[in-house]
C-alpha atoms as one frame of an Amber mdcrd trajectory, in Angstrom:
protein
 151.492  58.058  64.952 149.974  54.705  65.961 147.891  52.376  63.856 145.888
  49.197  64.302 146.761  46.496  61.806 144.153  43.969  60.673 146.041  41.043
  59.142 143.995  38.482  57.197 145.300  35.015  56.397 143.891  33.832  53.092
 145.002  32.268  49.784 146.557  33.950  46.768 143.543  33.260  44.514 141.326
  35.300  46.841 143.619  38.334  47.252 142.018  40.616  44.661 138.439  39.808
  45.603 139.010  40.369  49.336 140.916  43.605  48.753 138.157  44.888  46.464
 135.424  43.890  48.901 137.147  45.577  51.852 137.790  48.645  49.722 133.993
  48.939  49.420 133.695  49.377  53.197 136.461  51.989  53.299 139.651  49.978
  53.899 142.400  50.941  51.458 146.116  50.440  50.880 146.439  46.699  51.439
 149.871  45.321  52.248 150.187  41.959  50.462 152.539  39.207  51.631 152.747
  36.082  49.500 155.359  33.954  47.742 154.221  34.501  44.151 157.352  35.214
  42.046 157.518  38.785  40.774 156.992  39.387  37.070 159.435  41.540  35.110
 156.870  44.364  35.102 156.429  44.157  38.877 160.179  44.215  39.449 160.481
  47.315  37.292 157.586  49.097  38.979 158.746  48.227  42.506 162.397  48.998
  41.727 163.428  48.201  45.287 166.844  47.051  46.386 165.981  45.325  49.661
 163.810  42.232  49.346 163.676  39.049  51.437 164.747  35.841  49.742 161.924
  34.489  47.607 160.627  31.122  48.826 158.545  28.547  46.984 154.935  29.641
  46.549 152.699  27.773  49.022 149.465  29.498  48.008 149.126  31.326  51.347
 148.657  35.103  51.401 148.453  37.698  54.174 146.563  40.946  53.594 147.157
  43.755  56.088 145.067  46.904  56.428 146.092  49.820  58.657 143.634  52.094
  60.479 144.777  55.137  62.432 144.206  55.206  66.179 142.351  58.262  67.472
 144.817  60.163  69.642 143.936  61.138  73.184 140.707  59.144  73.307 141.854
  56.102  75.238 140.207  52.718  74.812 136.578  52.002  74.144 134.707  50.567
  77.122 135.465  46.863  77.463 137.970  46.989  74.581 141.624  45.993  74.499
 142.340  48.577  71.790 142.129  52.371  71.393 139.350  53.962  69.373 139.967
  54.283  65.630 139.475  56.992  63.032 137.717  55.227  60.197 135.458  56.467
  57.415 135.394  59.973  58.891 134.064  58.764  62.242 135.275  57.229  65.493
 134.719  53.495  65.890 135.812  50.745  68.252 138.257  48.206  66.885 135.843
  45.392  67.682 133.157  47.049  65.554 135.470  47.274  62.546 136.626  43.719
  63.138 133.002  42.562  62.853 132.633  44.447  59.553 135.757  42.777  58.155
 134.606  39.347  59.310 131.222  39.895  57.663 132.903  40.749  54.366 135.059
  37.609  54.550 131.969  35.507  55.262 130.261  36.952  52.200 133.246  36.244
  49.966 133.509  32.704  51.357 129.979  31.975  50.105 131.092  32.027  46.476
 134.810  31.184  46.560 137.487  29.505  48.655 139.417  31.964  50.854 141.474
  29.575  52.958 141.708  30.090  56.698 140.206  33.584  56.656 141.492  34.408
  60.151 142.096  38.003  61.304 144.970  39.061  63.570 144.711  42.498  65.212
 147.816  44.254  66.515 149.139  47.751  67.168 151.980  49.232  65.141 153.736
  52.584  64.717 155.235  54.535  61.838 158.671  53.742  63.206 157.980  50.012
  62.781 157.445  50.460  59.040 160.495  52.695  58.657 162.841  50.239  60.368
 161.377  46.926  59.201 163.663  46.733  56.137 166.764  46.614  58.347 166.396
  42.873  58.906 167.274  42.342  55.227 170.168  44.810  54.878 173.600  43.584
  55.966 177.137  44.502  54.942 178.214  43.239  51.534 180.851  43.836  48.855
 180.581  45.534  45.465 183.893  44.507  43.942 186.395  46.069  46.398 183.893
  48.391  48.092 182.427  47.315  51.430 178.910  48.670  51.904 177.860  48.643
  55.551 174.902  50.029  57.526 175.400  51.990  60.740 174.077  49.236  63.002
 176.789  46.721  62.009 180.502  46.418  62.721 182.988  45.536  59.978 183.335
  41.749  60.108 186.673  41.413  58.304 188.657  44.673  58.422 190.850  45.244
  55.361 192.862  48.434  55.006 192.889  48.112  51.214 189.111  48.090  50.777
 186.987  51.192  50.379 184.226  51.434  52.989 180.875  53.084  52.235 178.609
  53.710  55.229 175.020  53.845  53.982 171.642  54.013  55.730 168.949  54.583
  53.111 166.166  55.228  55.651 163.003  55.941  53.656 164.970  56.941  50.529
 165.937  54.474  47.822 169.512  53.224  47.491 171.612  50.687  49.382 173.765
  49.381  46.549 172.203  45.923  46.706 170.133  46.355  43.547 171.641  45.249
  40.223 170.885  48.641  38.669 172.851  50.504  41.342 175.835  48.212  40.913
 175.748  48.689  37.143 175.944  52.455  37.675 178.741  52.163  40.231 180.930
  50.170  37.856 180.333  52.611  34.998 181.044  55.607  37.222 184.346  54.093
  38.253 185.360  53.781  34.596 184.745  57.404  33.708 185.380  59.493  36.847
 188.501  61.662  36.913 189.746  64.198  39.494 188.079  66.929  37.376 184.658
  65.282  37.210 181.584  67.326  38.066 178.702  64.893  38.455 174.911  65.265
  38.378 172.910  62.452  39.988 169.249  62.548  38.924 167.064  60.654  41.396
 169.802  60.633  44.011 167.763  58.868  46.729 170.104  58.001  49.591 172.963
  59.711  47.746 174.890  56.495  47.250 176.011  57.157  43.673 177.069  60.758
  44.296 178.863  59.873  47.533 180.726  56.979  45.932 181.640  59.189  42.966
 183.307  61.624  45.359 185.073  58.718  47.060 186.246  57.575  43.608 187.824
  61.011  43.146 185.186  63.235  41.516 185.601  66.983  42.159 181.951  67.770
  43.021 178.478  66.257  42.897 174.957  67.634  42.610 171.815  65.594  43.209
 168.116  66.003  42.438 165.200  63.975  43.758 161.409  64.159  43.927 161.149
  62.766  47.459 161.769  65.179  50.375 162.865  62.139  52.452 166.024  62.091
  50.350 167.273  65.314  51.971 167.678  63.794  55.427 168.976  60.492  54.063
 171.633  62.297  52.036 172.643  64.523  54.963 173.124  61.514  57.239 175.041
  59.504  54.657 177.280  62.451  53.815 178.148  62.831  57.500 178.774  59.087
  57.884 181.271  59.172  55.014 182.931  62.501  55.797 181.501  64.258  52.725
 181.387  68.057  52.900 178.427  70.176  51.820 180.892  72.070  49.641 181.393
  68.894  47.608 177.804  67.594  47.380 174.621  69.668  47.157 171.106  68.626
  46.236 167.646  69.984  45.496 164.129  68.547  45.624 162.148  68.933  42.414
 161.449  67.561  38.948 164.289  68.378  36.580 162.225  67.146  33.629 159.368
  69.622  34.019 160.554  72.414  36.353 162.637  75.149  34.732 163.730  76.483
  38.139 165.302  73.097  38.939 167.094  73.056  35.595 168.362  76.593  36.223
 169.550  75.730  39.746 171.406  72.671  38.482 172.981  74.623  35.612 173.667
  74.047  31.924 176.556  72.354  30.120 178.529  72.069  33.339 178.618  68.322
  34.095 181.194  65.817  32.940 178.902  62.942  33.985 175.152  62.699  34.449
 173.948  59.486  36.096 170.287  58.465  36.297 169.250  55.199  37.943 165.487
  55.415  37.431 162.689  53.691  35.508 162.942  53.305  31.740 159.800  55.359
  31.111 161.286  58.254  33.089 164.606  57.972  31.256 162.787  58.422  27.949
 161.437  61.765  29.208 164.637  62.773  30.988 167.162  62.166  28.218 166.274
  65.016  25.821 166.235  67.410  28.803 169.459  66.295  30.427 171.500  66.825
  27.255 171.462  70.522  28.163 173.165  69.818  31.518 175.990  67.785  29.970
 179.219  69.346  28.793 180.312  68.582  25.258 182.037  65.233  25.502 180.155
  64.506  28.736 179.126  60.989  29.739 175.506  59.946  30.360 175.099  56.793
  32.490 171.623  55.286  32.777 170.233  52.263  34.550 166.975  51.091  36.098
 166.166  49.484  32.748 164.522  46.057  32.787 165.957  44.006  29.911 162.931
  44.213  27.610 163.103  48.045  27.734 166.712  48.245  26.513 165.776  49.159
  22.938 163.323  51.815  24.150 165.951  53.638  26.215 168.664  53.196  23.619
 166.384  54.739  20.980 165.670  57.713  23.277 169.381  58.226  23.892 170.198
  58.167  20.188 167.223  60.407  19.342 168.661  62.998  21.740 171.852  63.066
  19.655 173.992  61.050  22.068 176.432  58.357  20.998 175.953  55.009  22.744
 179.342  53.877  24.052 178.425  50.638  25.788 175.549  48.595  27.152 176.178
  46.480  30.248 174.044  43.870  31.955 173.490  42.347  35.382 170.663  39.930
  36.095 167.546  41.191  34.317 168.777  44.806  34.287 170.570  46.979  31.766
 172.775  50.072  31.841 173.228  52.275  28.756 176.255  54.594  28.716 176.462
  57.350  26.092 178.442  60.480  25.226 177.497  63.957  24.100 179.713  64.684
  21.047
């Protein structure tokens, strides 16, 4: 699928007003690029593990809006671009460009918007899917080398463990503090008899590493169907058999059929690297999946939510064993007695 991107250069103070004004003419889903530092709330809500290095805020912002090209229609007469599907009708790119420019002119009458220029360019779905690759390079987590498929090992070492991971559109490269907190806790508690449940498995990184650490089997759940393909590819890249790692798409918190498929009191470890608010809902449910004496490893907790998650864990009857920290993130590890 191809899209036309309208990229507006403005200033950070005008972002909200311009987005709102363009929303009124039918443009939605703005992509915002600026250098404003993320707040703790934004970091928790984004919960992404691949971000470019943050540079000093210069006040400049870019707002991009994407409009689908109308397939099989060719270009409008005298236009450099294909026709667009916009607002339930077919329009020429130049016509929409004039609408956007008119909105910017109106906003400029009552506030500063900076340059206010508009760049128009074509893009494809594949561009969005692959764009993150420029930020993801091989790196170490203790003695584990994490490497994407498009790179060669820079410094081969026979003693290091190598994890081949391509997250694709599913979350999980190992770069995020929360993922590393989970990895270190898993390594402490995994034994050759461990059966592991990974809730919110994403790319499968935690389950795959658990098997590499010596776990007997792993099961994953996720809400995003994209995780299925990501997990399949990463299993193949690391020589993991389908007999050792299986997964299902669905909500284990609310869907009884998912809970039944996963099974009850059959996991030595349950790991959940997800948002604090979700952990609060998950914890009283997941107790049923844990064996007696089983270990519950949680992360994805921004530091000011530590007490909230800890309270939920204790309210579910679990004993908190340890709380570990990395950056602004927290991991709570507990046991079902």
